[in-house]
Tab-separated table of N, CA and C in Angstrom:
chain	number	residue	atom	x	y	z
A	1362	MET	N	0.836	-1.167	0.000
A	1362	MET	CA	0.000	0.000	0.000
A	1362	MET	C	0.885	1.236	0.000
A	1363	ALA	N	0.606	2.146	-0.874
A	1363	ALA	CA	1.356	3.395	-0.952
A	1363	ALA	C	0.702	4.441	-0.057
A	1364	LEU	N	1.540	5.303	0.480
A	1364	LEU	CA	1.035	6.409	1.281
A	1364	LEU	C	0.780	7.597	0.382
A	1365	THR	N	-0.269	8.313	0.661
A	1365	THR	CA	-0.579	9.521	-0.084
A	1365	THR	C	-0.055	10.701	0.700
A	1366	GLN	N	0.693	11.550	0.050
A	1366	GLN	CA	1.235	12.727	0.701
A	1366	GLN	C	0.233	13.870	0.561
A	1367	VAL	N	-0.035	14.523	1.690
A	1367	VAL	CA	-0.937	15.671	1.681
A	1367	VAL	C	-0.095	16.908	1.924
A	1368	THR	N	-0.187	17.850	1.028
A	1368	THR	CA	0.564	19.098	1.179
A	1368	THR	C	-0.383	20.268	0.992
A	1369	GLY	N	0.094	21.420	1.346
A	1369	GLY	CA	-0.702	22.618	1.144
A	1369	GLY	C	-1.021	23.280	2.464
A	1370	SER	N	-1.843	24.285	2.369
A	1370	SER	CA	-2.224	25.005	3.576
A	1370	SER	C	-3.718	24.889	3.771
A	1371	GLY	N	-4.150	25.250	4.938
A	1371	GLY	CA	-5.570	25.260	5.204
A	1371	GLY	C	-6.127	23.949	5.717
A	1372	ILE	N	-5.251	22.982	5.994
A	1372	ILE	CA	-5.742	21.733	6.571
A	1372	ILE	C	-5.988	21.999	8.044
A	1373	GLY	N	-7.243	22.048	8.437
A	1373	GLY	CA	-7.581	22.429	9.804
A	1373	GLY	C	-7.613	21.267	10.766
A	1374	GLN	N	-8.158	20.147	10.353
A	1374	GLN	CA	-8.307	19.035	11.285
A	1374	GLN	C	-8.434	17.743	10.511
A	1375	VAL	N	-7.740	16.720	10.990
A	1375	VAL	CA	-7.861	15.385	10.428
A	1375	VAL	C	-8.440	14.514	11.529
A	1376	THR	N	-9.474	13.758	11.226
A	1376	THR	CA	-10.095	12.905	12.241
A	1376	THR	C	-10.061	11.458	11.797
A	1377	ASP	N	-10.095	10.578	12.777
A	1377	ASP	CA	-10.215	9.135	12.569
A	1377	ASP	C	-9.214	8.571	11.567
A	1378	ILE	N	-7.951	8.681	11.907
A	1378	ILE	CA	-6.887	8.087	11.106
A	1378	ILE	C	-6.880	6.591	11.383
A	1379	LYS	N	-6.935	5.780	10.347
A	1379	LYS	CA	-6.923	4.319	10.479
A	1379	LYS	C	-5.498	3.827	10.205
A	1380	ILE	N	-4.971	3.004	11.112
A	1380	ILE	CA	-3.624	2.471	10.971
A	1380	ILE	C	-3.695	0.953	11.009
A	1381	GLY	N	-3.275	0.304	9.959
A	1381	GLY	CA	-3.192	-1.148	9.924
A	1381	GLY	C	-4.519	-1.865	9.763
A	1382	GLY	N	-5.567	-1.193	9.405
A	1382	GLY	CA	-6.866	-1.814	9.206
A	1382	GLY	C	-7.967	-0.779	9.236
A	1383	SER	N	-9.190	-1.234	9.041
A	1383	SER	CA	-10.301	-0.287	8.951
A	1383	SER	C	-11.236	-0.341	10.157
A	1384	GLY	N	-10.978	-1.221	11.108
A	1384	GLY	CA	-11.845	-1.356	12.276
A	1384	GLY	C	-11.625	-0.261	13.302
A	1385	SER	N	-12.525	-0.183	14.257
A	1385	SER	CA	-12.428	0.851	15.290
A	1385	SER	C	-11.166	0.693	16.139
A	1386	ALA	N	-10.664	-0.524	16.290
A	1386	ALA	CA	-9.437	-0.737	17.059
A	1386	ALA	C	-8.215	-0.160	16.353
A	1387	ASN	N	-8.340	0.137	15.056
A	1387	ASN	CA	-7.240	0.692	14.273
A	1387	ASN	C	-7.331	2.208	14.125
A	1388	THR	N	-8.275	2.815	14.816
A	1388	THR	CA	-8.509	4.247	14.671
A	1388	THR	C	-7.725	5.038	15.704
A	1389	LEU	N	-6.928	5.978	15.219
A	1389	LEU	CA	-6.248	6.933	16.084
A	1389	LEU	C	-7.075	8.212	16.031
A	1390	ASN	N	-7.772	8.500	17.128
A	1390	ASN	CA	-8.696	9.635	17.094
A	1390	ASN	C	-8.462	10.629	18.225
A	1391	ASP	N	-7.293	10.551	18.879
A	1391	ASP	CA	-7.039	11.486	19.967
A	1391	ASP	C	-5.546	11.717	20.116
A	1392	TYR	N	-5.147	12.969	20.048
A	1392	TYR	CA	-3.760	13.367	20.303
A	1392	TYR	C	-3.824	14.694	21.036
A	1393	GLU	N	-3.037	14.789	22.116
A	1393	GLU	CA	-3.071	16.008	22.915
A	1393	GLU	C	-1.732	16.182	23.624
A	1394	GLU	N	-1.293	17.417	23.751
A	1394	GLU	CA	-0.104	17.768	24.528
A	1394	GLU	C	-0.482	18.875	25.487
A	1395	GLY	N	0.166	18.912	26.640
A	1395	GLY	CA	-0.139	19.988	27.565
A	1395	GLY	C	0.728	19.965	28.801
A	1396	THR	N	0.340	20.767	29.757
A	1396	THR	CA	1.042	20.844	31.036
A	1396	THR	C	0.100	20.421	32.147
A	1397	TRP	N	0.670	20.015	33.259
A	1397	TRP	CA	-0.097	19.718	34.457
A	1397	TRP	C	0.744	20.145	35.647
A	1398	THR	N	0.112	20.328	36.785
A	1398	THR	CA	0.812	20.810	37.970
A	1398	THR	C	0.865	19.710	39.029
A	1399	PRO	N	2.050	19.128	39.264
A	1399	PRO	CA	2.172	18.118	40.317
A	1399	PRO	C	2.031	18.774	41.696
A	1400	ILE	N	1.182	18.186	42.538
A	1400	ILE	CA	0.897	18.721	43.863
A	1400	ILE	C	1.232	17.644	44.897
A	1401	LEU	N	2.205	17.922	45.738
A	1401	LEU	CA	2.622	16.990	46.787
A	1401	LEU	C	1.731	17.184	48.007
A	1402	GLN	N	1.134	16.083	48.497
A	1402	GLN	CA	0.281	16.163	49.679
A	1402	GLN	C	0.465	14.918	50.538
A	1403	GLY	N	0.231	15.089	51.831
A	1403	GLY	CA	0.207	13.966	52.743
A	1403	GLY	C	-1.172	13.340	52.774
A	1404	VAL	N	-1.252	12.046	53.122
A	1404	VAL	CA	-2.541	11.362	53.199
A	1404	VAL	C	-3.259	11.708	54.502
A	1405	THR	N	-2.541	11.762	55.634
A	1405	THR	CA	-3.152	12.081	56.927
A	1405	THR	C	-3.545	13.552	56.987
A	1406	VAL	N	-2.606	14.438	56.653
A	1406	VAL	CA	-2.852	15.883	56.555
A	1406	VAL	C	-2.269	16.325	55.220
A	1407	ALA	N	-3.111	16.889	54.350
A	1407	ALA	CA	-2.646	17.283	53.016
A	1407	ALA	C	-1.495	18.280	53.094
A	1408	GLY	N	-1.599	19.284	53.958
A	1408	GLY	CA	-0.563	20.301	54.067
A	1408	GLY	C	-0.566	21.245	52.876
A	1409	SER	N	0.336	22.199	52.910
A	1409	SER	CA	0.488	23.182	51.828
A	1409	SER	C	1.963	23.396	51.553
A	1410	PRO	N	2.609	22.457	50.854
A	1410	PRO	CA	4.031	22.605	50.575
A	1410	PRO	C	4.340	23.873	49.787
A	1411	SER	N	5.551	24.382	49.981
A	1411	SER	CA	6.070	25.503	49.196
A	1411	SER	C	7.065	24.930	48.188
A	1412	TYR	N	6.997	25.392	46.957
A	1412	TYR	CA	7.779	24.815	45.864
A	1412	TYR	C	8.767	25.825	45.283
A	1413	THR	N	9.924	25.314	44.858
A	1413	THR	CA	10.806	26.081	43.992
A	1413	THR	C	10.686	25.552	42.565
A	1414	VAL	N	10.287	24.285	42.417
A	1414	VAL	CA	10.020	23.678	41.117
A	1414	VAL	C	8.721	22.885	41.241
A	1415	GLN	N	7.822	23.073	40.286
A	1415	GLN	CA	6.539	22.360	40.278
A	1415	GLN	C	6.038	22.334	38.834
A	1416	ASN	N	6.619	21.440	38.026
A	1416	ASN	CA	6.330	21.397	36.595
A	1416	ASN	C	5.884	20.015	36.161
A	1417	GLY	N	4.985	19.964	35.201
A	1417	GLY	CA	4.572	18.707	34.607
A	1417	GLY	C	4.177	18.907	33.151
A	1418	TYR	N	4.490	17.922	32.320
A	1418	TYR	CA	4.155	17.937	30.903
A	1418	TYR	C	3.577	16.580	30.540
A	1419	TYR	N	2.689	16.557	29.548
A	1419	TYR	CA	2.127	15.288	29.121
A	1419	TYR	C	1.884	15.269	27.624
A	1420	THR	N	1.840	14.047	27.084
A	1420	THR	CA	1.398	13.784	25.729
A	1420	THR	C	0.419	12.623	25.819
A	1421	LYS	N	-0.748	12.783	25.222
A	1421	LYS	CA	-1.768	11.731	25.199
A	1421	LYS	C	-2.006	11.335	23.752
A	1422	ILE	N	-1.824	10.054	23.465
A	1422	ILE	CA	-2.072	9.506	22.137
A	1422	ILE	C	-3.049	8.356	22.326
A	1423	GLY	N	-4.257	8.518	21.821
A	1423	GLY	CA	-5.289	7.514	22.072
A	1423	GLY	C	-5.571	7.453	23.558
A	1424	ASP	N	-5.455	6.255	24.154
A	1424	ASP	CA	-5.677	6.128	25.601
A	1424	ASP	C	-4.373	6.083	26.392
A	1425	THR	N	-3.242	6.320	25.733
A	1425	THR	CA	-1.936	6.253	26.388
A	1425	THR	C	-1.441	7.652	26.747
A	1426	VAL	N	-1.080	7.824	28.026
A	1426	VAL	CA	-0.627	9.112	28.535
A	1426	VAL	C	0.825	8.983	28.978
A	1427	ASN	N	1.681	9.847	28.466
A	1427	ASN	CA	3.080	9.922	28.900
A	1427	ASN	C	3.233	11.203	29.704
A	1428	ILE	N	3.717	11.074	30.943
A	1428	ILE	CA	3.913	12.255	31.778
A	1428	ILE	C	5.362	12.367	32.211
A	1429	VAL	N	5.794	13.586	32.440
A	1429	VAL	CA	7.037	13.879	33.146
A	1429	VAL	C	6.701	14.949	34.168
A	1430	GLY	N	7.405	14.919	35.291
A	1430	GLY	CA	7.141	15.902	36.326
A	1430	GLY	C	8.385	16.190	37.140
A	1431	ALA	N	8.385	17.347	37.775
A	1431	ALA	CA	9.487	17.748	38.647
A	1431	ALA	C	8.912	18.512	39.821
A	1432	ILE	N	9.340	18.104	41.012
A	1432	ILE	CA	8.940	18.782	42.240
A	1432	ILE	C	10.183	19.043	43.064
A	1433	GLN	N	10.336	20.263	43.530
A	1433	GLN	CA	11.341	20.598	44.536
A	1433	GLN	C	10.654	21.524	45.524
A	1434	ILE	N	10.775	21.189	46.816
A	1434	ILE	CA	10.068	21.964	47.832
A	1434	ILE	C	11.048	22.727	48.717
A	1435	THR	N	10.535	23.756	49.362
A	1435	THR	CA	11.283	24.467	50.395
A	1435	THR	C	10.671	24.204	51.761
A	1436	SER	N	9.424	23.696	51.769
A	1436	SER	CA	8.733	23.377	53.015
A	1436	SER	C	7.609	22.401	52.713
A	1437	LEU	N	7.352	21.471	53.638
A	1437	LEU	CA	6.232	20.546	53.493
A	1437	LEU	C	4.909	21.174	53.911
A	1438	GLY	N	4.943	22.299	54.589
A	1438	GLY	CA	3.714	22.987	54.969
A	1438	GLY	C	2.740	22.124	55.742
A	1439	SER	N	3.211	21.394	56.744
A	1439	SER	CA	2.404	20.546	57.637
A	1439	SER	C	1.891	19.257	57.006
A	1440	ALA	N	2.329	18.907	55.790
A	1440	ALA	CA	1.908	17.636	55.197
A	1440	ALA	C	2.334	16.501	56.114
A	1441	ASP	N	1.438	15.528	56.296
A	1441	ASP	CA	1.707	14.437	57.225
A	1441	ASP	C	1.206	13.121	56.636
A	1442	GLY	N	1.925	12.059	56.925
A	1442	GLY	CA	1.540	10.731	56.448
A	1442	GLY	C	2.242	10.386	55.150
A	1443	HIS	N	1.792	9.301	54.533
A	1443	HIS	CA	2.359	8.906	53.244
A	1443	HIS	C	2.141	10.016	52.235
A	1444	LEU	N	3.134	10.258	51.401
A	1444	LEU	CA	3.042	11.339	50.424
A	1444	LEU	C	2.533	10.828	49.081
A	1445	ARG	N	1.746	11.660	48.440
A	1445	ARG	CA	1.229	11.382	47.106
A	1445	ARG	C	1.427	12.616	46.245
A	1446	ILE	N	1.481	12.387	44.938
A	1446	ILE	CA	1.548	13.480	43.978
A	1446	ILE	C	0.211	13.510	43.239
A	1447	TYR	N	-0.519	14.580	43.439
A	1447	TYR	CA	-1.835	14.745	42.829
A	1447	TYR	C	-1.738	15.623	41.586
A	1448	GLY	N	-2.828	15.657	40.823
A	1448	GLY	CA	-2.925	16.555	39.682
A	1448	GLY	C	-2.639	15.924	38.337
A	1449	LEU	N	-2.553	14.574	38.254
A	1449	LEU	CA	-2.294	13.954	36.951
A	1449	LEU	C	-3.328	14.459	35.939
A	1450	PRO	N	-2.934	14.582	34.682
A	1450	PRO	CA	-3.835	15.171	33.698
A	1450	PRO	C	-5.052	14.309	33.350
A	1451	PHE	N	-4.981	12.991	33.585
A	1451	PHE	CA	-6.086	12.080	33.286
A	1451	PHE	C	-6.167	11.016	34.370
A	1452	VAL	N	-7.355	10.507	34.604
A	1452	VAL	CA	-7.570	9.410	35.555
A	1452	VAL	C	-7.032	8.131	34.926
A	1453	ALA	N	-6.349	7.321	35.721
A	1453	ALA	CA	-5.796	6.054	35.233
A	1453	ALA	C	-6.916	5.066	34.920
A	1454	LYS	N	-6.620	4.161	34.036
A	1454	LYS	CA	-7.552	3.112	33.610
A	1454	LYS	C	-8.191	2.431	34.815
A	1455	ASN	N	-9.466	2.131	34.699
A	1455	ASN	CA	-10.202	1.451	35.767
A	1455	ASN	C	-10.215	-0.047	35.475
A	1456	ALA	N	-9.156	-0.733	35.872
A	1456	ALA	CA	-9.032	-2.174	35.656
A	1456	ALA	C	-8.356	-2.792	36.880
A	1457	THR	N	-8.803	-3.944	37.281
A	1457	THR	CA	-8.263	-4.609	38.453
A	1457	THR	C	-6.756	-4.779	38.336
A	1458	TYR	N	-6.050	-4.377	39.374
A	1458	TYR	CA	-4.591	-4.458	39.474
A	1458	TYR	C	-3.876	-3.729	38.340
A	1459	TYR	N	-4.480	-2.689	37.801
A	1459	TYR	CA	-3.800	-1.849	36.835
A	1459	TYR	C	-3.037	-0.810	37.639
A	1460	ARG	N	-1.725	-0.937	37.711
A	1460	ARG	CA	-0.905	-0.068	38.556
A	1460	ARG	C	0.410	0.261	37.872
A	1461	PRO	N	0.386	1.200	36.933
A	1461	PRO	CA	1.628	1.553	36.243
A	1461	PRO	C	2.625	2.208	37.193
A	1462	SER	N	3.879	1.919	36.959
A	1462	SER	CA	4.954	2.424	37.815
A	1462	SER	C	5.555	3.700	37.264
A	1463	ILE	N	5.978	4.566	38.177
A	1463	ILE	CA	6.749	5.725	37.776
A	1463	ILE	C	8.217	5.402	38.019
A	1464	TYR	N	9.063	6.086	37.338
A	1464	TYR	CA	10.484	5.976	37.639
A	1464	TYR	C	11.028	7.378	37.870
A	1465	CYS	N	11.967	7.453	38.768
A	1465	CYS	CA	12.583	8.735	39.117
A	1465	CYS	C	13.998	8.755	38.576
A	1466	GLY	N	14.296	9.761	37.814
A	1466	GLY	CA	15.631	9.917	37.259
A	1466	GLY	C	16.522	10.793	38.110
A	1467	TYR	N	15.918	11.484	39.092
A	1467	TYR	CA	16.690	12.388	39.930
A	1467	TYR	C	15.994	12.528	41.273
A	1468	GLY	N	16.786	12.525	42.325
A	1468	GLY	CA	16.283	12.786	43.667
A	1468	GLY	C	17.365	13.490	44.468
A	1469	ALA	N	16.970	14.465	45.279
A	1469	ALA	CA	17.931	15.188	46.115
A	1469	ALA	C	17.221	15.647	47.378
A	1470	GLY	N	17.989	15.838	48.439
A	1470	GLY	CA	17.427	16.334	49.683
A	1470	GLY	C	16.416	15.386	50.303
A	1471	LEU	N	16.606	14.098	50.089
A	1471	LEU	CA	15.662	13.110	50.608
A	1471	LEU	C	16.269	12.399	51.804
A	1472	GLY	N	15.469	12.172	52.829
A	1472	GLY	CA	15.923	11.471	54.027
A	1472	GLY	C	15.719	9.979	53.908
A	1473	ILE	N	16.335	9.371	52.896
A	1473	ILE	CA	16.218	7.923	52.718
A	1473	ILE	C	17.592	7.298	52.904
A	1474	SER	N	17.608	6.012	53.174
A	1474	SER	CA	18.843	5.292	53.433
A	1474	SER	C	19.736	5.250	52.200
A	1475	ALA	N	21.039	5.196	52.432
A	1475	ALA	CA	21.987	5.032	51.334
A	1475	ALA	C	21.630	3.762	50.568
A	1476	GLY	N	21.631	3.832	49.270
A	1476	GLY	CA	21.310	2.685	48.439
A	1476	GLY	C	19.824	2.519	48.178
A	1477	ALA	N	18.980	3.329	48.804
A	1477	ALA	CA	17.536	3.255	48.559
A	1477	ALA	C	17.191	4.029	47.291
A	1478	SER	N	16.068	3.687	46.686
A	1478	SER	CA	15.630	4.401	45.488
A	1478	SER	C	14.177	4.841	45.642
A	1479	VAL	N	13.832	5.880	44.894
A	1479	VAL	CA	12.483	6.439	44.922
A	1479	VAL	C	11.734	5.927	43.703
A	1480	GLY	N	10.493	5.603	43.896
A	1480	GLY	CA	9.630	5.180	42.802
A	1480	GLY	C	8.197	5.529	43.135
A	1481	GLY	N	7.285	4.827	42.527
A	1481	GLY	CA	5.885	5.046	42.811
A	1481	GLY	C	5.015	4.327	41.812
A	1482	TRP	N	3.716	4.428	42.026
A	1482	TRP	CA	2.764	3.800	41.118
A	1482	TRP	C	1.442	4.537	41.182
A	1483	ILE	N	0.643	4.362	40.138
A	1483	ILE	CA	-0.662	5.007	40.046
A	1483	ILE	C	-1.728	3.940	40.272
A	1484	PRO	N	-2.528	4.058	41.337
A	1484	PRO	CA	-3.627	3.100	41.535
A	1484	PRO	C	-4.683	3.240	40.438
A	1485	GLU	N	-5.339	2.141	40.114
A	1485	GLU	CA	-6.374	2.177	39.091
A	1485	GLU	C	-7.478	3.171	39.460
A	1486	ASN	N	-8.019	3.835	38.435
A	1486	ASN	CA	-9.141	4.763	38.568
A	1486	ASN	C	-8.845	5.947	39.495
A	1487	THR	N	-7.588	6.419	39.508
A	1487	THR	CA	-7.213	7.586	40.308
A	1487	THR	C	-6.403	8.548	39.441
A	1488	SER	N	-6.155	9.728	39.975
A	1488	SER	CA	-5.309	10.693	39.268
A	1488	SER	C	-4.194	11.174	40.194
A	1489	TYR	N	-3.601	10.229	40.937
A	1489	TYR	CA	-2.464	10.557	41.798
A	1489	TYR	C	-1.429	9.435	41.766
A	1490	ILE	N	-0.235	9.767	42.242
A	1490	ILE	CA	0.880	8.818	42.328
A	1490	ILE	C	1.157	8.529	43.796
A	1491	ARG	N	1.259	7.263	44.151
A	1491	ARG	CA	1.703	6.879	45.496
A	1491	ARG	C	3.228	6.782	45.451
A	1492	ILE	N	3.896	7.603	46.228
A	1492	ILE	CA	5.359	7.589	46.260
A	1492	ILE	C	5.831	6.411	47.102
A	1493	THR	N	6.830	5.694	46.616
A	1493	THR	CA	7.410	4.582	47.362
A	1493	THR	C	8.929	4.722	47.402
A	1494	TYR	N	9.513	4.044	48.380
A	1494	TYR	CA	10.967	3.933	48.497
A	1494	TYR	C	11.293	2.456	48.564
A	1495	TRP	N	12.416	2.086	47.964
A	1495	TRP	CA	12.822	0.698	47.978
A	1495	TRP	C	14.272	0.605	48.407
A	1496	SER	N	14.543	-0.361	49.274
A	1496	SER	CA	15.929	-0.684	49.640
A	1496	SER	C	16.042	-2.189	49.773
A	1497	SER	N	17.236	-2.705	49.571
A	1497	SER	CA	17.434	-4.149	49.674
A	1497	SER	C	17.232	-4.625	51.108
A	1498	ALA	N	17.444	-3.755	52.087
A	1498	ALA	CA	17.274	-4.134	53.492
A	1498	ALA	C	15.807	-4.166	53.913
A	1499	ALA	N	15.012	-3.188	53.463
A	1499	ALA	CA	13.633	-3.061	53.948
A	1499	ALA	C	12.578	-3.393	52.900
A	1500	GLY	N	12.967	-3.544	51.644
A	1500	GLY	CA	11.972	-3.761	50.597
A	1500	GLY	C	11.278	-2.458	50.252
A	1501	THR	N	9.992	-2.526	49.912
A	1501	THR	CA	9.233	-1.345	49.512
A	1501	THR	C	8.477	-0.761	50.694
A	1502	SER	N	8.531	0.548	50.817
A	1502	SER	CA	7.729	1.243	51.833
A	1502	SER	C	7.142	2.494	51.180
A	1503	TYR	N	6.054	2.979	51.744
A	1503	TYR	CA	5.427	4.182	51.201
A	1503	TYR	C	6.166	5.405	51.674
A	1504	GLY	N	6.252	6.383	50.783
A	1504	GLY	CA	6.946	7.624	51.092
A	1504	GLY	C	6.225	8.398	52.173
A	1505	SER	N	6.961	8.824	53.163
A	1505	SER	CA	6.378	9.613	54.244
A	1505	SER	C	7.006	10.992	54.258
A	1506	GLU	N	6.395	11.866	55.057
A	1506	GLU	CA	6.897	13.227	55.146
A	1506	GLU	C	8.326	13.266	55.662
A	1507	GLY	N	8.751	12.274	56.436
A	1507	GLY	CA	10.109	12.241	56.957
A	1507	GLY	C	11.165	12.053	55.884
A	1508	ALA	N	10.755	11.567	54.715
A	1508	ALA	CA	11.715	11.327	53.643
A	1508	ALA	C	11.991	12.577	52.808
A	1509	PHE	N	11.140	13.563	52.891
A	1509	PHE	CA	11.340	14.807	52.148
A	1509	PHE	C	11.836	15.868	53.110
A	1510	SER	N	13.023	16.392	52.859
A	1510	SER	CA	13.527	17.480	53.681
A	1510	SER	C	13.078	18.807	53.067
A	1511	ALA	N	13.486	19.906	53.671
A	1511	ALA	CA	13.050	21.226	53.208
A	1511	ALA	C	13.478	21.531	51.778
A	1512	ASP	N	14.486	20.834	51.258
A	1512	ASP	CA	14.892	21.058	49.876
A	1512	ASP	C	14.760	19.788	49.044
A	1513	GLY	N	13.815	18.917	49.425
A	1513	GLY	CA	13.609	17.654	48.727
A	1513	GLY	C	13.161	17.856	47.291
A	1514	ALA	N	13.661	17.002	46.397
A	1514	ALA	CA	13.315	17.113	44.985
A	1514	ALA	C	13.259	15.740	44.349
A	1515	ILE	N	12.306	15.543	43.439
A	1515	ILE	CA	12.287	14.364	42.579
A	1515	ILE	C	11.844	14.786	41.185
A	1516	TYR	N	12.459	14.161	40.190
A	1516	TYR	CA	12.068	14.315	38.796
A	1516	TYR	C	11.653	12.925	38.344
A	1517	PHE	N	10.507	12.801	37.715
A	1517	PHE	CA	9.931	11.488	37.459
A	1517	PHE	C	9.209	11.440	36.112
A	1518	ALA	N	8.897	10.221	35.666
A	1518	ALA	CA	8.161	10.014	34.421
A	1518	ALA	C	7.350	8.726	34.541
A	1519	CYS	N	6.331	8.607	33.683
A	1519	CYS	CA	5.478	7.421	33.693
A	1519	CYS	C	4.680	7.386	32.398
A	1520	THR	N	4.337	6.196	31.975
A	1520	THR	CA	3.384	5.989	30.901
A	1520	THR	C	2.236	5.183	31.482
A	1521	TYR	N	1.010	5.663	31.261
A	1521	TYR	CA	-0.151	4.934	31.767
A	1521	TYR	C	-1.319	5.067	30.792
A	1522	GLN	N	-2.338	4.233	30.972
A	1522	GLN	CA	-3.533	4.285	30.128
A	1522	GLN	C	-4.687	4.915	30.898
A	1523	THR	N	-5.596	5.518	30.150
A	1523	THR	CA	-6.820	6.091	30.701
A	1523	THR	C	-7.992	5.463	29.957
A	1524	ASP	N	-9.174	5.512	30.545
A	1524	ASP	CA	-10.360	4.945	29.889
A	1524	ASP	C	-10.910	5.870	28.829
């Protein structure tokens, strides 16, 4: 099959692009880019953290959402309990045990043990990230306010599906 090249000006919108077949499962009908604001909160007491960095970007293609985010705080503002990052641009897929993982490429100012790493996951049918810490000595534990110091920072990314 040959591809047809479309050139010119004035093309305002293309809808329902079919890839690899003509059925609805082959239709690409949604593409979006934008920003979102990651909000760090405690589960017991949400608190009002102060930020020096609070950025998020996303790309949504069909039902797949790619996010990147960066948080650096100067104060937890009374946040208490396990920490979560709220404000994801879309609610995660509502499917049993659907829990996509985030990965952190950078962390600083964190009160975690040497050799521990920061991660997290998105529970199904939610729009937040549960922060976790992992170490070979303790395994996985949920991120608490004690792990973020006044200059705590994490940069993270994730790919997840939405309904």
